[in-house]
GROMACS .gro file of C-alpha atoms in nm:
model
  286
    1MET     CA    1   1.336  17.941  -7.464
    2ARG     CA    2   1.499  17.701  -7.677
    3ASN     CA    3   1.799  17.731  -7.556
    4LEU     CA    4   1.700  17.758  -7.185
    5LEU     CA    5   1.545  17.421  -7.279
    6ARG     CA    6   1.821  17.301  -7.392
    7TYR     CA    7   2.105  17.364  -7.165
    8ALA     CA    8   1.820  17.243  -6.870
    9ALA     CA    9   1.870  16.915  -7.074
   10PHE     CA   10   2.160  16.920  -7.062
   11ALA     CA   11   2.227  16.954  -6.701
   12LEU     CA   12   1.971  16.711  -6.658
   13ILE     CA   13   2.221  16.470  -6.816
   14GLY     CA   14   2.508  16.555  -6.667
   15CYS     CA   15   2.347  16.549  -6.311
   16VAL     CA   16   2.289  16.183  -6.433
   17VAL     CA   17   2.592  16.084  -6.556
   18GLY     CA   18   2.785  16.214  -6.244
   19ALA     CA   19   2.480  16.062  -5.988
   20LEU     CA   20   2.571  15.757  -6.228
   21GLY     CA   21   2.928  15.718  -6.171
   22LEU     CA   22   2.952  15.820  -5.834
   23CYS     CA   23   2.720  15.420  -5.754
   24LEU     CA   24   2.970  15.301  -6.013
   25TYR     CA   25   3.272  15.444  -5.756
   26VAL     CA   26   3.088  15.343  -5.435
   27TYR     CA   27   3.008  14.984  -5.569
   28VAL     CA   28   3.381  14.952  -5.707
   29SER     CA   29   3.531  15.063  -5.378
   30THR     CA   30   3.269  14.880  -5.193
   31GLU     CA   31   3.371  14.588  -5.400
   32GLN     CA   32   3.741  14.615  -5.315
   33MET     CA   33   3.633  14.676  -4.887
   34PHE     CA   34   3.508  14.311  -4.966
   35ASP     CA   35   3.808  14.196  -5.142
   36ARG     CA   36   4.082  14.338  -4.938
   37ARG     CA   37   4.334  14.043  -4.775
   38PHE     CA   38   4.433  14.088  -4.401
   39PRO     CA   39   4.698  13.905  -4.234
   40VAL     CA   40   4.638  13.536  -4.141
   41VAL     CA   41   4.792  13.522  -3.811
   42GLY     CA   42   4.808  13.257  -3.627
   43ALA     CA   43   4.457  13.121  -3.431
   44ALA     CA   44   4.652  12.773  -3.245
   45ILE     CA   45   4.382  12.655  -3.023
   46PRO     CA   46   4.384  12.337  -2.812
   47SER     CA   47   4.403  12.011  -3.032
   48LEU     CA   48   4.184  11.768  -2.797
   49ALA     CA   49   3.840  11.843  -2.680
   50GLU     CA   50   3.853  11.754  -2.302
   51PRO     CA   51   3.555  11.573  -2.198
   52GLY     CA   52   3.175  11.797  -2.167
   53ALA     CA   53   3.303  11.985  -2.471
   54LEU     CA   54   3.007  11.911  -2.602
   55GLU     CA   55   2.780  12.016  -2.426
   56ARG     CA   56   3.010  12.292  -2.274
   57GLY     CA   57   3.061  12.353  -2.644
   58LYS     CA   58   2.660  12.375  -2.694
   59TYR     CA   59   2.596  12.608  -2.400
   60LEU     CA   60   2.844  12.862  -2.513
   61ALA     CA   61   2.675  12.837  -2.851
   62ASP     CA   62   2.348  12.888  -2.747
   63ARG     CA   63   2.416  13.160  -2.511
   64THR     CA   64   2.706  13.410  -2.783
   65GLY     CA   65   2.405  13.395  -3.013
   66CYS     CA   66   2.587  13.069  -3.317
   67THR     CA   67   2.264  12.891  -3.279
   68ASP     CA   68   2.049  13.183  -3.290
   69CYS     CA   69   2.191  13.339  -3.688
   70HIS     CA   70   2.293  12.982  -3.733
   71LYS     CA   71   1.970  12.781  -3.686
   72ALA     CA   72   2.023  12.527  -3.387
   73ASP     CA   73   2.109  12.217  -3.609
   74LEU     CA   74   2.379  12.505  -3.787
   75ARG     CA   75   2.286  12.475  -4.089
   76GLY     CA   76   2.261  12.898  -4.188
   77SER     CA   77   1.908  13.089  -4.284
   78LEU     CA   78   1.850  13.464  -4.385
   79PHE     CA   79   1.894  13.622  -4.080
   80ALA     CA   80   1.812  13.952  -4.210
   81ASP     CA   81   1.627  14.103  -4.480
   82ASP     CA   82   1.629  14.491  -4.528
   83GLY     CA   83   1.549  14.479  -4.883
   84TRP     CA   84   1.710  14.542  -5.192
   85LEU     CA   85   1.788  14.907  -5.055
   86HIS     CA   86   2.005  14.803  -4.721
   87GLY     CA   87   2.030  14.442  -4.816
   88ARG     CA   88   2.011  14.080  -4.724
   89TYR     CA   89   2.286  13.881  -4.476
   90TYR     CA   90   2.280  13.479  -4.488
   91ALA     CA   91   2.440  13.292  -4.195
   92SER     CA   92   2.615  13.004  -4.341
   93ASN     CA   93   2.613  12.664  -4.257
   94LEU     CA   94   2.826  12.529  -4.036
   95THR     CA   95   2.820  12.198  -4.044
   96ARG     CA   96   2.972  12.227  -4.429
   97LYS     CA   97   3.223  12.500  -4.342
   98ALA     CA   98   3.350  12.271  -4.091
   99GLN     CA   99   3.407  11.997  -4.377
  100ILE     CA  100   3.669  12.245  -4.495
  101TYR     CA  101   3.802  12.443  -4.257
  102SER     CA  102   4.044  12.372  -3.992
  103ASP     CA  103   3.987  12.412  -3.611
  104GLU     CA  104   4.263  12.694  -3.681
  105ASP     CA  105   4.060  12.855  -3.929
  106LEU     CA  106   3.779  12.870  -3.709
  107ALA     CA  107   3.896  13.014  -3.413
  108ARG     CA  108   4.060  13.315  -3.683
  109ILE     CA  109   3.713  13.350  -3.841
  110VAL     CA  110   3.520  13.349  -3.465
  111ARG     CA  111   3.736  13.542  -3.294
  112LEU     CA  112   3.931  13.774  -3.511
  113GLY     CA  113   3.708  13.796  -3.862
  114VAL     CA  114   3.961  13.659  -4.098
  115ARG     CA  115   3.874  13.397  -4.381
  116PRO     CA  116   4.131  13.162  -4.455
  117ASP     CA  117   4.214  13.385  -4.723
  118GLY     CA  118   4.298  13.653  -4.561
  119ARG     CA  119   3.937  13.859  -4.692
  120GLY     CA  120   3.774  14.018  -4.374
  121VAL     CA  121   3.329  13.856  -4.283
  122PHE     CA  122   3.104  14.082  -4.317
  123ALA     CA  123   2.776  14.111  -4.095
  124MET     CA  124   2.918  13.884  -3.817
  125PRO     CA  125   3.043  14.003  -3.513
  126SER     CA  126   3.397  13.821  -3.453
  127PHE     CA  127   3.462  14.109  -3.228
  128ALA     CA  128   3.210  14.016  -3.050
  129PHE     CA  129   3.436  13.696  -2.914
  130THR     CA  130   3.775  13.879  -2.867
  131HIS     CA  131   3.728  13.750  -2.516
  132LEU     CA  132   3.656  13.354  -2.569
  133THR     CA  133   3.930  13.150  -2.409
  134ASP     CA  134   4.083  12.893  -2.580
  135GLY     CA  135   3.921  12.622  -2.416
  136GLU     CA  136   3.541  12.826  -2.490
  137MET     CA  137   3.700  12.823  -2.905
  138ALA     CA  138   3.779  12.431  -2.875
  139ASP     CA  139   3.382  12.367  -2.711
  140ILE     CA  140   3.226  12.508  -2.954
  141ILE     CA  141   3.466  12.414  -3.249
  142ALA     CA  142   3.396  12.054  -3.078
  143PHE     CA  143   3.036  12.103  -3.056
  144ALA     CA  144   2.998  12.253  -3.433
  145ARG     CA  145   3.228  11.959  -3.574
  146SER     CA  146   2.943  11.683  -3.345
  147MET     CA  147   2.667  11.823  -3.584
  148PRO     CA  148   2.599  11.598  -3.901
  149THR     CA  149   2.662  11.765  -4.209
  150GLY     CA  150   2.355  11.856  -4.436
  151GLY     CA  151   2.150  12.145  -4.580
  152VAL     CA  152   2.215  12.357  -4.882
  153GLU     CA  153   2.542  12.572  -4.883
  154GLN     CA  154   2.455  12.950  -4.811
  155PRO     CA  155   2.431  13.238  -5.075
  156GLY     CA  156   2.706  13.509  -5.020
  157HIS     CA  157   2.538  13.871  -4.835
  158TYR     CA  158   2.407  14.111  -5.070
  159VAL     CA  159   2.459  14.441  -4.983
  160GLY     CA  160   2.245  14.662  -5.098
  161PRO     CA  161   2.276  15.104  -5.212
  162LEU     CA  162   2.211  15.196  -4.963
  163ASP     CA  163   2.415  14.955  -4.732
  164ARG     CA  164   2.720  14.990  -4.966
  165TRP     CA  165   2.675  15.438  -4.881
  166ASP     CA  166   2.670  15.410  -4.499
  167LEU     CA  167   3.005  15.100  -4.538
  168TRP     CA  168   3.177  15.404  -4.825
  169THR     CA  169   3.100  15.704  -4.569
  170GLY     CA  170   3.219  15.482  -4.268
  171ASN     CA  171   2.811  15.597  -4.157
  172GLY     CA  172   2.773  15.321  -3.895
  173VAL     CA  173   2.834  14.982  -4.140
  174ARG     CA  174   3.117  14.847  -4.120
  175THR     CA  175   3.329  14.490  -4.199
  176ALA     CA  176   3.347  14.305  -3.859
  177VAL     CA  177   3.762  14.322  -3.898
  178SER     CA  178   3.769  14.623  -3.864
  179TYR     CA  179   3.642  14.650  -3.521
  180VAL     CA  180   3.830  14.365  -3.392
  181ASP     CA  181   4.148  14.616  -3.221
  182GLU     CA  182   3.998  14.853  -3.087
  183GLU     CA  183   3.734  14.574  -2.917
  184ARG     CA  184   4.034  14.325  -2.818
  185LEU     CA  185   4.111  14.696  -2.582
  186LYS     CA  186   3.813  14.700  -2.420
  187GLU     CA  187   3.693  14.516  -2.050
  188PRO     CA  188   3.434  14.595  -1.848
  189VAL     CA  189   3.466  14.717  -1.511
  190ASP     CA  190   3.578  14.497  -1.254
  191ALA     CA  191   3.329  14.473  -0.981
  192GLY     CA  192   3.525  14.198  -0.733
  193PRO     CA  193   3.614  13.871  -0.736
  194GLN     CA  194   3.310  13.733  -0.612
  195HIS     CA  195   3.162  13.869  -0.985
  196ALA     CA  196   3.418  13.776  -1.170
  197ALA     CA  197   3.233  13.486  -1.371
  198ALA     CA  198   2.927  13.711  -1.448
  199ARG     CA  199   3.182  13.946  -1.624
  200HIS     CA  200   3.351  13.738  -1.837
  201LEU     CA  201   2.975  13.600  -1.912
  202THR     CA  202   2.855  13.959  -2.016
  203SER     CA  203   3.196  14.006  -2.223
  204ILE     CA  204   3.117  13.779  -2.431
  205ILE     CA  205   2.725  13.755  -2.486
  206CYS     CA  206   2.662  14.191  -2.390
  207ARG     CA  207   2.962  14.259  -2.632
  208GLU     CA  208   2.799  14.258  -3.004
  209CYS     CA  209   2.538  14.553  -2.867
  210TYR     CA  210   2.725  14.657  -2.583
  211ALA     CA  211   3.064  14.714  -2.645
  212GLY     CA  212   3.361  14.581  -2.423
  213ASP     CA  213   3.361  14.824  -2.160
  214LEU     CA  214   2.952  14.831  -2.205
  215LYS     CA  215   2.928  15.171  -2.259
  216GLY     CA  216   2.656  15.093  -2.546
  217ASP     CA  217   2.649  15.155  -2.894
  218GLY     CA  218   2.875  14.806  -2.988
  219TRP     CA  219   2.905  14.733  -3.360
  220GLY     CA  220   2.676  15.104  -3.387
  221SER     CA  221   2.337  14.970  -3.232
  222GLY     CA  222   2.290  15.252  -3.001
  223ALA     CA  223   2.265  15.079  -2.706
  224PRO     CA  224   2.291  15.252  -2.393
  225ASP     CA  225   2.509  15.178  -2.105
  226LEU     CA  226   2.442  14.933  -1.970
  227ALA     CA  227   2.468  15.106  -1.586
  228VAL     CA  228   2.061  15.130  -1.689
  229VAL     CA  229   2.025  14.745  -1.534
  230ALA     CA  230   2.008  14.940  -1.217
  231VAL     CA  231   1.676  15.058  -1.192
  232TYR     CA  232   1.580  14.668  -1.230
  233GLY     CA  233   1.467  14.433  -1.009
  234LEU     CA  234   1.558  14.123  -1.037
  235PRO     CA  235   1.213  13.978  -1.141
  236GLU     CA  236   1.179  14.231  -1.408
  237PHE     CA  237   1.513  14.184  -1.524
  238THR     CA  238   1.495  13.808  -1.523
  239ALA     CA  239   1.172  13.848  -1.739
  240LEU     CA  240   1.313  14.088  -2.020
  241LEU     CA  241   1.612  13.816  -2.110
  242ARG     CA  242   1.314  13.564  -2.062
  243THR     CA  243   1.040  13.701  -2.274
  244GLY     CA  244   1.246  14.031  -2.458
  245ILE     CA  245   0.964  14.260  -2.229
  246GLY     CA  246   1.085  14.526  -2.066
  247ALA     CA  247   0.950  14.604  -1.705
  248ASP     CA  248   0.684  14.947  -1.849
  249GLY     CA  249   0.526  14.598  -2.008
  250LYS     CA  250   0.736  14.740  -2.403
  251GLU     CA  251   0.939  14.618  -2.643
  252HIS     CA  252   1.287  14.701  -2.656
  253GLY     CA  253   1.397  14.628  -3.065
  254LEU     CA  254   1.725  14.442  -3.016
  255MET     CA  255   1.707  14.361  -2.701
  256SER     CA  256   1.376  14.185  -2.711
  257GLU     CA  257   1.507  13.994  -3.029
  258VAL     CA  258   1.841  13.908  -2.914
  259ALA     CA  259   1.579  13.791  -2.559
  260ARG     CA  260   1.411  13.542  -2.710
  261GLY     CA  261   1.723  13.400  -2.949
  262ARG     CA  262   1.985  13.329  -2.749
  263LEU     CA  263   1.933  13.529  -2.373
  264HIS     CA  264   1.656  13.315  -2.284
  265HIS     CA  265   1.927  13.029  -2.268
  266LEU     CA  266   2.069  13.140  -1.960
  267SER     CA  267   1.968  12.963  -1.632
  268ASP     CA  268   1.831  13.187  -1.372
  269GLN     CA  269   2.186  13.192  -1.166
  270GLU     CA  270   2.336  13.373  -1.467
  271ILE     CA  271   2.081  13.565  -1.493
  272ALA     CA  272   2.158  13.641  -1.102
  273GLY     CA  273   2.530  13.657  -1.137
  274ILE     CA  274   2.436  13.877  -1.429
  275HIS     CA  275   2.214  14.067  -1.279
  276ALA     CA  276   2.470  14.148  -1.000
  277TYR     CA  277   2.724  14.216  -1.158
  278LEU     CA  278   2.561  14.535  -1.318
  279VAL     CA  279   2.420  14.646  -1.048
  280ALA     CA  280   2.770  14.671  -0.877
  281ARG     CA  281   2.921  14.805  -1.178
  282ALA     CA  282   2.670  15.081  -1.240
  283THR     CA  283   2.815  15.236  -0.874
  284LEU     CA  284   3.209  15.221  -1.011
  285PRO     CA  285   3.385  15.454  -1.230
  286ARG     CA  286   3.419  15.333  -1.558
   0.00000   0.00000   0.00000
């Protein structure tokens, strides 16, 4: 009996040591992922903003989510707190970053997800902005630089053990830069020149959740193919984007949050254009 207890104790100690060793290995491996260096490629944009750049930049920043995560004053915030097991994620203070980064640095971070030192950003959906034009990027940067510098430097992300595990196993959580190349190859279906403006708009405001082809599950969000919009009339679709409440009178998770955080900035004309495009898209081969 005494020997049996001794063996059980040894087995328990072995399990604990093995578990601790695995945790340490996962931690070190994910730290290496965070510290991985990517090529710092050129990301030149127009050097001089054209008239109206600040207004257009704010327009884009509101609709693409810059002012949702980084807040209206661009000074950043805690945007996701899922507890110590998952993580706490912060949007950086862009008014301070604008003081130390060049226009090219900012464009590279936004559209490629790569910092000036080659490290990839994490928890920022750079892949969602791969189709911003040079002019749009220049306008957003002009708007960011126009904001008064202030506020604190936001902390770095705290990535908890469960999110590290998902990152290590490739189960859902990935670094933002790892999505960029595949997303650059995806395009929403072309439904004709009459829908060109709405098609481009969806490619820069919907990609984060629905992927570049709008077939859903962008960034592991679980979002459906946007063909589902075909069952919405324009009034119901407008209400969803304005309030986050679906045609069934219910909340719809992340969609409701995004609607209230950024999509409510869309004009009635833009919403009507997006609705018409998505209804037309639903009838075409995808």
